[in-house]
mmCIF file of C-alpha atoms and ligand atoms in Angstrom:
data_model
loop_
_atom_site.group_PDB
_atom_site.id
_atom_site.type_symbol
_atom_site.label_atom_id
_atom_site.label_comp_id
_atom_site.label_asym_id
_atom_site.label_seq_id
_atom_site.Cartn_x
_atom_site.Cartn_y
_atom_site.Cartn_z
ATOM 1 C CA VAL A 1 -59.124 118.531 -11.103
ATOM 2 C CA ILE A 2 -57.459 115.708 -13.065
ATOM 3 C CA ALA A 3 -57.004 117.024 -16.577
ATOM 4 C CA ASP A 4 -57.164 113.659 -18.347
ATOM 5 C CA PHE A 5 -59.239 111.392 -16.100
ATOM 6 C CA PRO A 6 -59.367 108.381 -18.488
ATOM 7 C CA GLY A 7 -55.589 108.585 -18.889
ATOM 8 C CA PHE A 8 -55.162 108.833 -15.120
ATOM 9 C CA CYS A 9 -57.362 105.729 -14.700
ATOM 10 C CA THR A 10 -55.092 103.806 -17.064
ATOM 11 C CA ALA A 11 -52.172 104.709 -14.798
ATOM 12 C CA LEU A 12 -54.207 103.544 -11.784
ATOM 13 C CA ASP A 13 -54.915 100.230 -13.536
ATOM 14 C CA SER A 14 -51.207 99.587 -13.948
ATOM 15 C CA ILE A 15 -50.497 100.561 -10.332
ATOM 16 C CA PHE A 16 -53.199 98.110 -9.256
ATOM 17 C CA GLU A 17 -51.687 95.328 -11.360
ATOM 18 C CA ALA A 18 -48.171 96.002 -10.097
ATOM 19 C CA SER A 19 -49.397 95.927 -6.491
ATOM 20 C CA ARG A 20 -51.381 92.740 -6.997
ATOM 21 C CA ALA A 21 -48.035 90.959 -7.381
ATOM 22 C CA GLU A 22 -47.251 91.725 -3.722
ATOM 23 C CA ILE A 23 -48.288 88.604 -1.862
ATOM 24 C CA GLY A 24 -46.343 89.013 1.369
ATOM 25 C CA GLY A 25 -47.795 89.627 4.805
ATOM 26 C CA GLU A 26 -50.285 87.925 7.092
ATOM 27 C CA VAL A 27 -53.933 88.490 7.880
ATOM 28 C CA ALA A 28 -54.593 89.744 11.426
ATOM 29 C CA THR A 29 -56.026 86.984 13.598
ATOM 30 C CA TYR A 30 -56.082 88.512 17.084
ATOM 31 C CA ILE A 31 -59.720 89.364 16.410
ATOM 32 C CA PRO A 32 -60.787 85.862 15.277
ATOM 33 C CA GLU A 33 -63.388 87.086 12.795
ATOM 34 C CA LEU A 34 -60.717 88.986 10.833
ATOM 35 C CA GLY A 35 -58.847 85.727 10.291
ATOM 36 C CA HIS A 36 -61.782 84.310 8.304
ATOM 37 C CA VAL A 37 -61.359 86.755 5.444
ATOM 38 C CA ASP A 38 -59.922 85.615 2.085
ATOM 39 C CA PRO A 39 -56.422 87.146 2.196
ATOM 40 C CA ASP A 40 -56.074 87.509 -1.574
ATOM 41 C CA GLN A 41 -58.798 90.104 -1.900
ATOM 42 C CA PHE A 42 -57.742 93.477 -3.205
ATOM 43 C CA GLY A 43 -59.813 96.550 -3.958
ATOM 44 C CA PHE A 44 -58.771 100.081 -4.840
ATOM 45 C CA ALA A 45 -60.900 103.189 -5.387
ATOM 46 C CA ILE A 46 -60.370 106.903 -5.726
ATOM 47 C CA CYS A 47 -62.655 109.911 -5.715
ATOM 48 C CA THR A 48 -61.465 113.341 -6.825
ATOM 49 C CA ILE A 49 -62.511 116.600 -5.207
ATOM 50 C CA ASP A 50 -64.731 117.255 -8.194
ATOM 51 C CA GLY A 51 -66.433 113.890 -7.879
ATOM 52 C CA ASP A 52 -64.771 111.713 -10.532
ATOM 53 C CA GLN A 53 -64.601 108.138 -9.299
ATOM 54 C CA TYR A 54 -62.600 105.063 -10.199
ATOM 55 C CA ALA A 55 -62.678 101.588 -8.696
ATOM 56 C CA VAL A 56 -60.977 98.308 -9.515
ATOM 57 C CA GLY A 57 -60.636 94.790 -8.103
ATOM 58 C CA ASP A 58 -62.814 93.764 -5.151
ATOM 59 C CA HIS A 59 -64.518 97.124 -4.984
ATOM 60 C CA GLU A 60 -67.908 95.677 -4.210
ATOM 61 C CA THR A 61 -66.766 93.553 -1.302
ATOM 62 C CA SER A 62 -67.408 94.858 2.193
ATOM 63 C CA PHE A 63 -64.855 94.821 4.956
ATOM 64 C CA CYS A 64 -64.705 96.349 8.406
ATOM 65 C CA VAL A 65 -63.006 99.668 8.931
ATOM 66 C CA GLN A 66 -61.150 98.815 12.163
ATOM 67 C CA SER A 67 -58.817 101.707 12.977
ATOM 68 C CA CYS A 68 -59.936 103.665 9.919
ATOM 69 C CA CYS A 69 -62.840 104.689 12.169
ATOM 70 C CA LYS A 70 -60.431 106.743 14.250
ATOM 71 C CA PRO A 71 -60.197 109.777 11.942
ATOM 72 C CA ALA A 72 -64.011 109.789 11.825
ATOM 73 C CA ASN A 73 -64.429 109.570 15.589
ATOM 74 C CA TYR A 74 -61.856 112.292 16.091
ATOM 75 C CA LEU A 75 -63.719 114.543 13.627
ATOM 76 C CA PHE A 76 -67.033 113.878 15.367
ATOM 77 C CA ALA A 77 -65.513 114.599 18.783
ATOM 78 C CA LEU A 78 -64.124 117.873 17.415
ATOM 79 C CA GLN A 79 -67.554 118.745 16.040
ATOM 80 C CA GLU A 80 -69.150 118.259 19.400
ATOM 81 C CA ALA A 81 -66.595 119.311 21.967
ATOM 82 C CA GLY A 82 -64.262 121.608 20.005
ATOM 83 C CA GLU A 83 -60.519 121.348 19.568
ATOM 84 C CA GLN A 84 -59.544 122.724 22.944
ATOM 85 C CA GLU A 85 -61.707 120.366 24.948
ATOM 86 C CA VAL A 86 -60.790 117.331 22.832
ATOM 87 C CA HIS A 87 -57.110 118.021 23.349
ATOM 88 C CA ARG A 88 -57.534 118.512 27.068
ATOM 89 C CA HIS A 89 -58.134 114.764 27.028
ATOM 90 C CA ILE A 90 -56.089 113.542 24.036
ATOM 91 C CA GLY A 91 -52.556 114.541 23.048
ATOM 92 C CA ARG A 92 -51.234 115.134 19.564
ATOM 93 C CA GLU A 93 -47.811 113.531 19.508
ATOM 94 C CA PRO A 94 -46.870 110.238 17.886
ATOM 95 C CA SER A 95 -46.629 107.692 20.686
ATOM 96 C CA GLY A 96 -43.532 105.840 19.510
ATOM 97 C CA LYS A 97 -45.304 102.789 20.941
ATOM 98 C CA GLY A 98 -47.695 100.147 19.664
ATOM 99 C CA PHE A 99 -51.277 101.217 18.904
ATOM 100 C CA ASN A 100 -52.708 99.424 21.930
ATOM 101 C CA GLU A 101 -50.018 100.114 24.515
ATOM 102 C CA LEU A 102 -50.950 101.160 28.036
ATOM 103 C CA THR A 103 -48.909 104.348 27.884
ATOM 104 C CA PHE A 104 -49.897 107.973 28.246
ATOM 105 C CA ASP A 105 -48.205 111.333 27.863
ATOM 106 C CA GLU A 106 -46.829 113.439 30.713
ATOM 107 C CA LEU A 107 -50.304 114.927 31.242
ATOM 108 C CA GLY A 108 -51.852 111.466 31.513
ATOM 109 C CA ARG A 109 -53.577 111.717 28.128
ATOM 110 C CA PRO A 110 -53.527 109.142 25.333
ATOM 111 C CA HIS A 111 -50.749 110.224 22.987
ATOM 112 C CA ASN A 112 -53.022 110.980 20.031
ATOM 113 C CA PRO A 113 -56.462 110.152 18.573
ATOM 114 C CA MET A 114 -55.077 107.498 16.189
ATOM 115 C CA VAL A 115 -54.019 105.005 18.892
ATOM 116 C CA ASN A 116 -56.606 102.879 20.675
ATOM 117 C CA ALA A 117 -56.631 104.857 23.917
ATOM 118 C CA GLY A 118 -57.177 108.121 22.008
ATOM 119 C CA GLY A 119 -59.833 106.489 19.854
ATOM 120 C CA ILE A 120 -61.693 105.366 22.966
ATOM 121 C CA VAL A 121 -61.576 108.852 24.497
ATOM 122 C CA ALA A 122 -62.822 110.358 21.215
ATOM 123 C CA CYS A 123 -65.805 107.962 21.364
ATOM 124 C CA SER A 124 -66.554 109.119 24.900
ATOM 125 C CA MET A 125 -67.219 112.605 23.494
ATOM 126 C CA ILE A 126 -69.724 111.583 20.834
ATOM 127 C CA GLN A 127 -73.260 112.315 22.046
ATOM 128 C CA PRO A 128 -72.467 111.174 25.617
ATOM 129 C CA GLN A 129 -75.933 112.122 26.879
ATOM 130 C CA LYS A 130 -77.721 109.800 24.418
ATOM 131 C CA THR A 131 -78.343 106.050 24.433
ATOM 132 C CA ILE A 132 -75.820 103.780 22.790
ATOM 133 C CA ASP A 133 -78.143 103.140 19.833
ATOM 134 C CA GLU A 134 -78.707 106.846 19.312
ATOM 135 C CA ARG A 135 -74.982 107.459 19.498
ATOM 136 C CA LEU A 136 -74.292 104.837 16.857
ATOM 137 C CA ASP A 137 -77.074 106.246 14.652
ATOM 138 C CA SER A 138 -75.511 109.674 14.888
ATOM 139 C CA VAL A 139 -72.116 108.248 13.900
ATOM 140 C CA LEU A 140 -73.658 106.355 10.967
ATOM 141 C CA GLU A 141 -75.492 109.430 9.755
ATOM 142 C CA ARG A 142 -72.284 111.455 9.686
ATOM 143 C CA TRP A 143 -70.470 108.637 7.908
ATOM 144 C CA ARG A 144 -73.303 108.542 5.367
ATOM 145 C CA ARG A 145 -72.871 112.196 4.578
ATOM 146 C CA LEU A 146 -69.071 111.917 4.333
ATOM 147 C CA CYS A 147 -69.433 108.891 2.035
ATOM 148 C CA GLY A 148 -71.715 110.684 -0.421
ATOM 149 C CA GLY A 149 -74.996 109.181 0.756
ATOM 150 C CA THR A 150 -74.107 105.553 1.502
ATOM 151 C CA ALA A 151 -74.062 104.606 5.175
ATOM 152 C CA PRO A 152 -71.911 101.823 6.586
ATOM 153 C CA THR A 153 -73.638 98.933 8.324
ATOM 154 C CA LEU A 154 -72.650 97.214 11.546
ATOM 155 C CA ASP A 155 -70.946 93.851 11.011
ATOM 156 C CA GLU A 156 -72.417 91.983 13.965
ATOM 157 C CA ALA A 157 -70.006 89.044 13.736
ATOM 158 C CA VAL A 158 -66.961 91.327 13.832
ATOM 159 C CA TYR A 159 -68.518 93.351 16.633
ATOM 160 C CA ARG A 160 -69.040 90.249 18.781
ATOM 161 C CA SER A 161 -65.577 88.944 17.991
ATOM 162 C CA GLU A 162 -64.050 92.333 18.735
ATOM 163 C CA LYS A 163 -65.837 92.634 22.046
ATOM 164 C CA GLU A 164 -65.026 89.104 23.176
ATOM 165 C CA THR A 165 -61.308 89.549 22.590
ATOM 166 C CA ALA A 166 -60.960 93.111 23.833
ATOM 167 C CA ASP A 167 -59.120 92.578 27.108
ATOM 168 C CA ARG A 168 -56.509 95.130 26.100
ATOM 169 C CA ASN A 169 -59.096 97.780 25.244
ATOM 170 C CA PHE A 170 -60.963 97.120 28.492
ATOM 171 C CA ALA A 171 -57.645 97.462 30.319
ATOM 172 C CA LEU A 172 -56.985 100.774 28.584
ATOM 173 C CA GLY A 173 -60.473 101.948 29.479
ATOM 174 C CA TYR A 174 -60.268 101.036 33.159
ATOM 175 C CA LEU A 175 -56.828 102.563 33.452
ATOM 176 C CA MET A 176 -58.066 105.792 31.891
ATOM 177 C CA ARG A 177 -61.085 105.888 34.147
ATOM 178 C CA GLU A 178 -58.910 105.277 37.183
ATOM 179 C CA GLN A 179 -56.544 108.102 36.306
ATOM 180 C CA GLY A 180 -59.321 110.531 35.368
ATOM 181 C CA THR A 181 -58.521 110.710 31.655
ATOM 182 C CA LEU A 182 -62.088 110.297 30.467
ATOM 183 C CA PRO A 183 -64.297 113.392 30.428
ATOM 184 C CA ASP A 184 -66.517 113.870 33.485
ATOM 185 C CA GLY A 185 -69.626 111.753 33.373
ATOM 186 C CA ALA A 186 -68.392 109.476 30.574
ATOM 187 C CA ASP A 187 -69.770 105.955 30.925
ATOM 188 C CA LEU A 188 -66.804 103.655 30.362
ATOM 189 C CA LEU A 189 -68.627 100.517 29.268
ATOM 190 C CA GLU A 190 -70.865 102.404 26.857
ATOM 191 C CA THR A 191 -67.855 104.256 25.511
ATOM 192 C CA LEU A 192 -66.053 100.970 24.862
ATOM 193 C CA ASP A 193 -69.170 99.532 23.296
ATOM 194 C CA LEU A 194 -69.391 102.476 20.897
ATOM 195 C CA TYR A 195 -65.689 102.078 20.087
ATOM 196 C CA PHE A 196 -66.153 98.358 19.275
ATOM 197 C CA ARG A 197 -69.153 99.125 17.107
ATOM 198 C CA CYS A 198 -67.274 101.839 15.236
ATOM 199 C CA CYS A 199 -64.375 99.446 14.527
ATOM 200 C CA SER A 200 -66.919 96.934 13.188
ATOM 201 C CA LEU A 201 -68.545 99.200 10.624
ATOM 202 C CA SER A 202 -68.722 97.590 7.232
ATOM 203 C CA VAL A 203 -67.775 99.628 4.154
ATOM 204 C CA ASP A 204 -66.326 99.175 0.672
ATOM 205 C CA VAL A 205 -63.391 100.916 -0.980
ATOM 206 C CA LYS A 206 -65.617 103.257 -3.005
ATOM 207 C CA MET A 207 -67.321 104.578 0.117
ATOM 208 C CA MET A 208 -63.996 105.040 1.841
ATOM 209 C CA ALA A 209 -62.573 106.835 -1.192
ATOM 210 C CA ARG A 210 -65.494 109.289 -1.031
ATOM 211 C CA PHE A 211 -64.910 109.711 2.702
ATOM 212 C CA ALA A 212 -61.234 110.481 2.030
ATOM 213 C CA ALA A 213 -62.233 112.807 -0.812
ATOM 214 C CA SER A 214 -64.468 114.755 1.584
ATOM 215 C CA LEU A 215 -61.341 115.333 3.668
ATOM 216 C CA ALA A 216 -59.274 116.201 0.571
ATOM 217 C CA ASN A 217 -61.980 118.742 -0.178
ATOM 218 C CA GLY A 218 -61.807 120.427 3.246
ATOM 219 C CA GLY A 219 -64.924 118.792 4.703
ATOM 220 C CA GLU A 220 -67.330 119.159 1.791
ATOM 221 C CA CYS A 221 -68.411 115.914 0.143
ATOM 222 C CA PRO A 222 -67.464 116.127 -3.555
ATOM 223 C CA THR A 223 -70.320 113.974 -4.809
ATOM 224 C CA THR A 224 -73.125 115.767 -2.961
ATOM 225 C CA GLY A 225 -71.656 119.240 -2.441
ATOM 226 C CA GLU A 226 -72.703 119.099 1.201
ATOM 227 C CA ARG A 227 -70.438 120.573 3.869
ATOM 228 C CA VAL A 228 -70.239 117.861 6.506
ATOM 229 C CA ILE A 229 -67.286 118.902 8.652
ATOM 230 C CA ALA A 230 -65.750 122.306 9.352
ATOM 231 C CA ALA A 231 -62.520 122.958 7.469
ATOM 232 C CA ASP A 232 -60.468 123.569 10.621
ATOM 233 C CA SER A 233 -61.518 120.165 12.027
ATOM 234 C CA VAL A 234 -60.434 118.542 8.769
ATOM 235 C CA ARG A 235 -57.095 120.323 9.023
ATOM 236 C CA ALA A 236 -56.665 118.965 12.561
ATOM 237 C CA CYS A 237 -57.561 115.451 11.444
ATOM 238 C CA LEU A 238 -55.225 115.474 8.439
ATOM 239 C CA SER A 239 -52.424 116.712 10.676
ATOM 240 C CA MET A 240 -52.954 113.797 13.057
ATOM 241 C CA MET A 241 -53.189 111.312 10.185
ATOM 242 C CA SER A 242 -49.922 112.704 8.768
ATOM 243 C CA SER A 243 -47.984 112.194 11.969
ATOM 244 C CA CYS A 244 -49.723 109.196 13.563
ATOM 245 C CA GLY A 245 -51.916 107.370 11.047
ATOM 246 C CA MET A 246 -49.739 104.458 9.960
ATOM 247 C CA TYR A 247 -48.817 102.751 13.245
ATOM 248 C CA ASP A 248 -45.072 102.583 13.901
ATOM 249 C CA PHE A 249 -44.427 103.297 10.248
ATOM 250 C CA SER A 250 -45.915 106.791 10.460
ATOM 251 C CA GLY A 251 -42.600 108.644 10.345
ATOM 252 C CA GLU A 252 -41.261 106.605 7.458
ATOM 253 C CA PHE A 253 -44.567 106.951 5.615
ATOM 254 C CA ALA A 254 -44.563 110.726 6.129
ATOM 255 C CA PHE A 255 -41.030 110.817 4.759
ATOM 256 C CA SER A 256 -41.351 108.551 1.767
ATOM 257 C CA VAL A 257 -45.021 108.844 0.778
ATOM 258 C CA GLY A 258 -45.870 112.176 2.361
ATOM 259 C CA ILE A 259 -49.668 112.223 2.488
ATOM 260 C CA PRO A 260 -52.137 111.957 5.399
ATOM 261 C CA ALA A 261 -53.320 108.366 5.724
ATOM 262 C CA LYS A 262 -54.833 105.913 8.175
ATOM 263 C CA SER A 263 -54.742 102.173 8.094
ATOM 264 C CA GLY A 264 -56.532 99.482 10.059
ATOM 265 C CA VAL A 265 -55.900 95.841 10.876
ATOM 266 C CA SER A 266 -58.562 94.689 8.414
ATOM 267 C CA GLY A 267 -56.165 95.743 5.645
ATOM 268 C CA CYS A 268 -57.967 98.997 4.956
ATOM 269 C CA LEU A 269 -55.850 102.030 4.078
ATOM 270 C CA MET A 270 -57.444 105.402 3.350
ATOM 271 C CA ALA A 271 -55.368 108.345 2.204
ATOM 272 C CA VAL A 272 -55.849 111.947 1.225
ATOM 273 C CA VAL A 273 -54.135 114.024 -1.449
ATOM 274 C CA PRO A 274 -55.303 117.461 -0.292
ATOM 275 C CA ASN A 275 -57.111 119.450 -2.971
ATOM 276 C CA VAL A 276 -56.880 116.552 -5.402
ATOM 277 C CA MET A 277 -58.470 113.298 -4.251
ATOM 278 C CA GLY A 278 -59.052 110.669 -1.612
ATOM 279 C CA PHE A 279 -58.418 106.987 -2.102
ATOM 280 C CA CYS A 280 -58.801 103.684 -0.335
ATOM 281 C CA VAL A 281 -57.035 100.384 -0.755
ATOM 282 C CA TRP A 282 -58.229 97.233 0.932
ATOM 283 C CA SER A 283 -56.199 94.047 0.966
ATOM 284 C CA PRO A 284 -56.055 92.005 4.173
ATOM 285 C CA ARG A 285 -52.423 90.882 4.302
ATOM 286 C CA LEU A 286 -50.505 93.069 6.744
ATOM 287 C CA ASP A 287 -46.815 93.670 7.228
ATOM 288 C CA SER A 288 -45.173 93.288 10.629
ATOM 289 C CA LEU A 289 -46.237 96.817 11.649
ATOM 290 C CA GLY A 290 -49.907 96.250 10.798
ATOM 291 C CA ASN A 291 -50.190 98.076 7.463
ATOM 292 C CA SER A 292 -51.696 96.475 4.358
ATOM 293 C CA VAL A 293 -48.829 95.291 2.143
ATOM 294 C CA ARG A 294 -50.692 96.066 -1.067
ATOM 295 C CA GLY A 295 -52.020 99.284 0.418
ATOM 296 C CA LEU A 296 -48.488 100.514 0.955
ATOM 297 C CA SER A 297 -47.505 99.353 -2.501
ATOM 298 C CA VAL A 298 -50.272 101.405 -4.133
ATOM 299 C CA CYS A 299 -49.231 104.466 -2.118
ATOM 300 C CA ARG A 300 -45.595 104.084 -3.122
ATOM 301 C CA HIS A 301 -46.404 103.639 -6.790
ATOM 302 C CA LEU A 302 -48.773 106.607 -6.823
ATOM 303 C CA VAL A 303 -46.252 108.908 -5.207
ATOM 304 C CA SER A 304 -43.341 107.751 -7.313
ATOM 305 C CA ARG A 305 -45.221 108.531 -10.509
ATOM 306 C CA PHE A 306 -47.261 111.598 -9.525
ATOM 307 C CA ASN A 307 -46.237 114.670 -7.535
ATOM 308 C CA PHE A 308 -48.565 113.813 -4.632
ATOM 309 C CA HIS A 309 -46.063 113.925 -1.760
ATOM 310 C CA THR A 310 -46.971 117.028 0.246
ATOM 311 C CA PHE A 311 -43.522 118.475 -0.348
ATOM 312 C CA ASP A 312 -43.186 117.588 -4.004
ATOM 313 C CA SER A 313 -44.387 121.118 -4.571
ATOM 314 C CA LEU A 314 -41.100 122.361 -3.117
ATOM 315 C CA VAL A 315 -38.904 120.222 -5.279
ATOM 316 C CA GLY A 316 -39.488 122.433 -8.253
ATOM 317 C CA ARG A 317 -40.192 120.948 -11.594
ATOM 318 C CA SER A 318 -39.438 117.333 -10.674
ATOM 319 C CA GLU A 319 -39.485 114.322 -12.948
ATOM 320 C CA LYS A 320 -42.900 113.453 -11.616
ATOM 321 C CA GLU A 321 -46.146 113.964 -13.464
ATOM 322 C CA ASP A 322 -48.670 116.502 -12.245
ATOM 323 C CA PRO A 323 -52.007 115.044 -13.352
ATOM 324 C CA ARG A 324 -53.698 118.401 -12.834
ATOM 325 C CA PHE A 325 -51.507 120.090 -15.408
ATOM 326 C CA PRO A 326 -50.267 117.510 -17.887
ATOM 327 C CA GLY A 327 -47.074 118.422 -19.626
ATOM 328 C CA ILE A 328 -45.720 120.163 -16.518
ATOM 329 C CA GLY A 329 -43.293 118.079 -14.574
HETATM 330 N N1 LIG B 1 -60.499 97.312 16.829
HETATM 331 C C1 LIG B 1 -59.108 97.188 16.826
HETATM 332 C C2 LIG B 1 -58.564 97.182 18.233
HETATM 333 O O1 LIG B 1 -58.983 97.978 19.031
HETATM 334 C C3 LIG B 1 -58.518 98.316 16.037
HETATM 335 C C4 LIG B 1 -57.195 97.936 15.633
HETATM 336 C C5 LIG B 1 -56.665 98.641 14.448
HETATM 337 O O2 LIG B 1 -57.206 98.557 13.348
HETATM 338 O O3 LIG B 1 -55.631 99.283 14.644
HETATM 339 O O4 LIG B 1 -57.741 96.376 18.554
#
């Protein structure tokens, strides 16, 4: 899909170097284990919808996905319960509030699947009749297929740290149980446990780029050719990522970068250029809204050089390069 892949990689190298110069931001410490990470680390990987891959920097270092598990959990809930049932319990509006706020929409639902409350409800719908270990195995197996055959592992230290400092998530859970937000029969403590485990999955940027590429490719993994998720579920997920994926920066990100993305407090940012590629940046320093500083920098550079903003297609023959059709732009 990229006409000159080596040339494109050279452009990615310079975007990586330019973004490395960004040294602002702070590592998240509210989950103590996250604070132990070397803040200078920086990895970047892409995977195209026809399976070309590129990776640079700390691309072999593992990190935990944190909120980047939310698109996955939403997809898995859609697979199991269907769109109508999922959205009986979870809204699809940006919340306008922090990701872990105790607020709900006028129907008493979490605002969307990308905030903590929505992420917890999505977990409640994943294999609810099974044991917690079976539920996690099922999640890992689906991740494996989305990531082109490499499964994440559970980072036990992050999981423990996450669970020990999760008063807010417990509060959200109890509140939702009290007001009848969780599906009938959902076990709250098991649901929270699955949520904590999902946040603590350990990945690298290459895996996450393949995950994002599976979404860019409508649910079919580009490196294995396997259909993992139905195309209409992917459409739903990309819509939610577009409007709600970047914390309280989601509107600005949709305006100025214009691609579906999700970030997490570990400094992970995964993004999708539909029909072209998926990519992941990981660098732990976060800005005041919780997004990776270097992650945002890579996104901005990519979209200022290439016509990847969703609505660049409407701007006519802009100054930007179209890497699919070099010479047009
Ligand atoms: N596990 C984190 C929490 O629930 C997720 C935070 C995030 O990455 O947004 O607080």
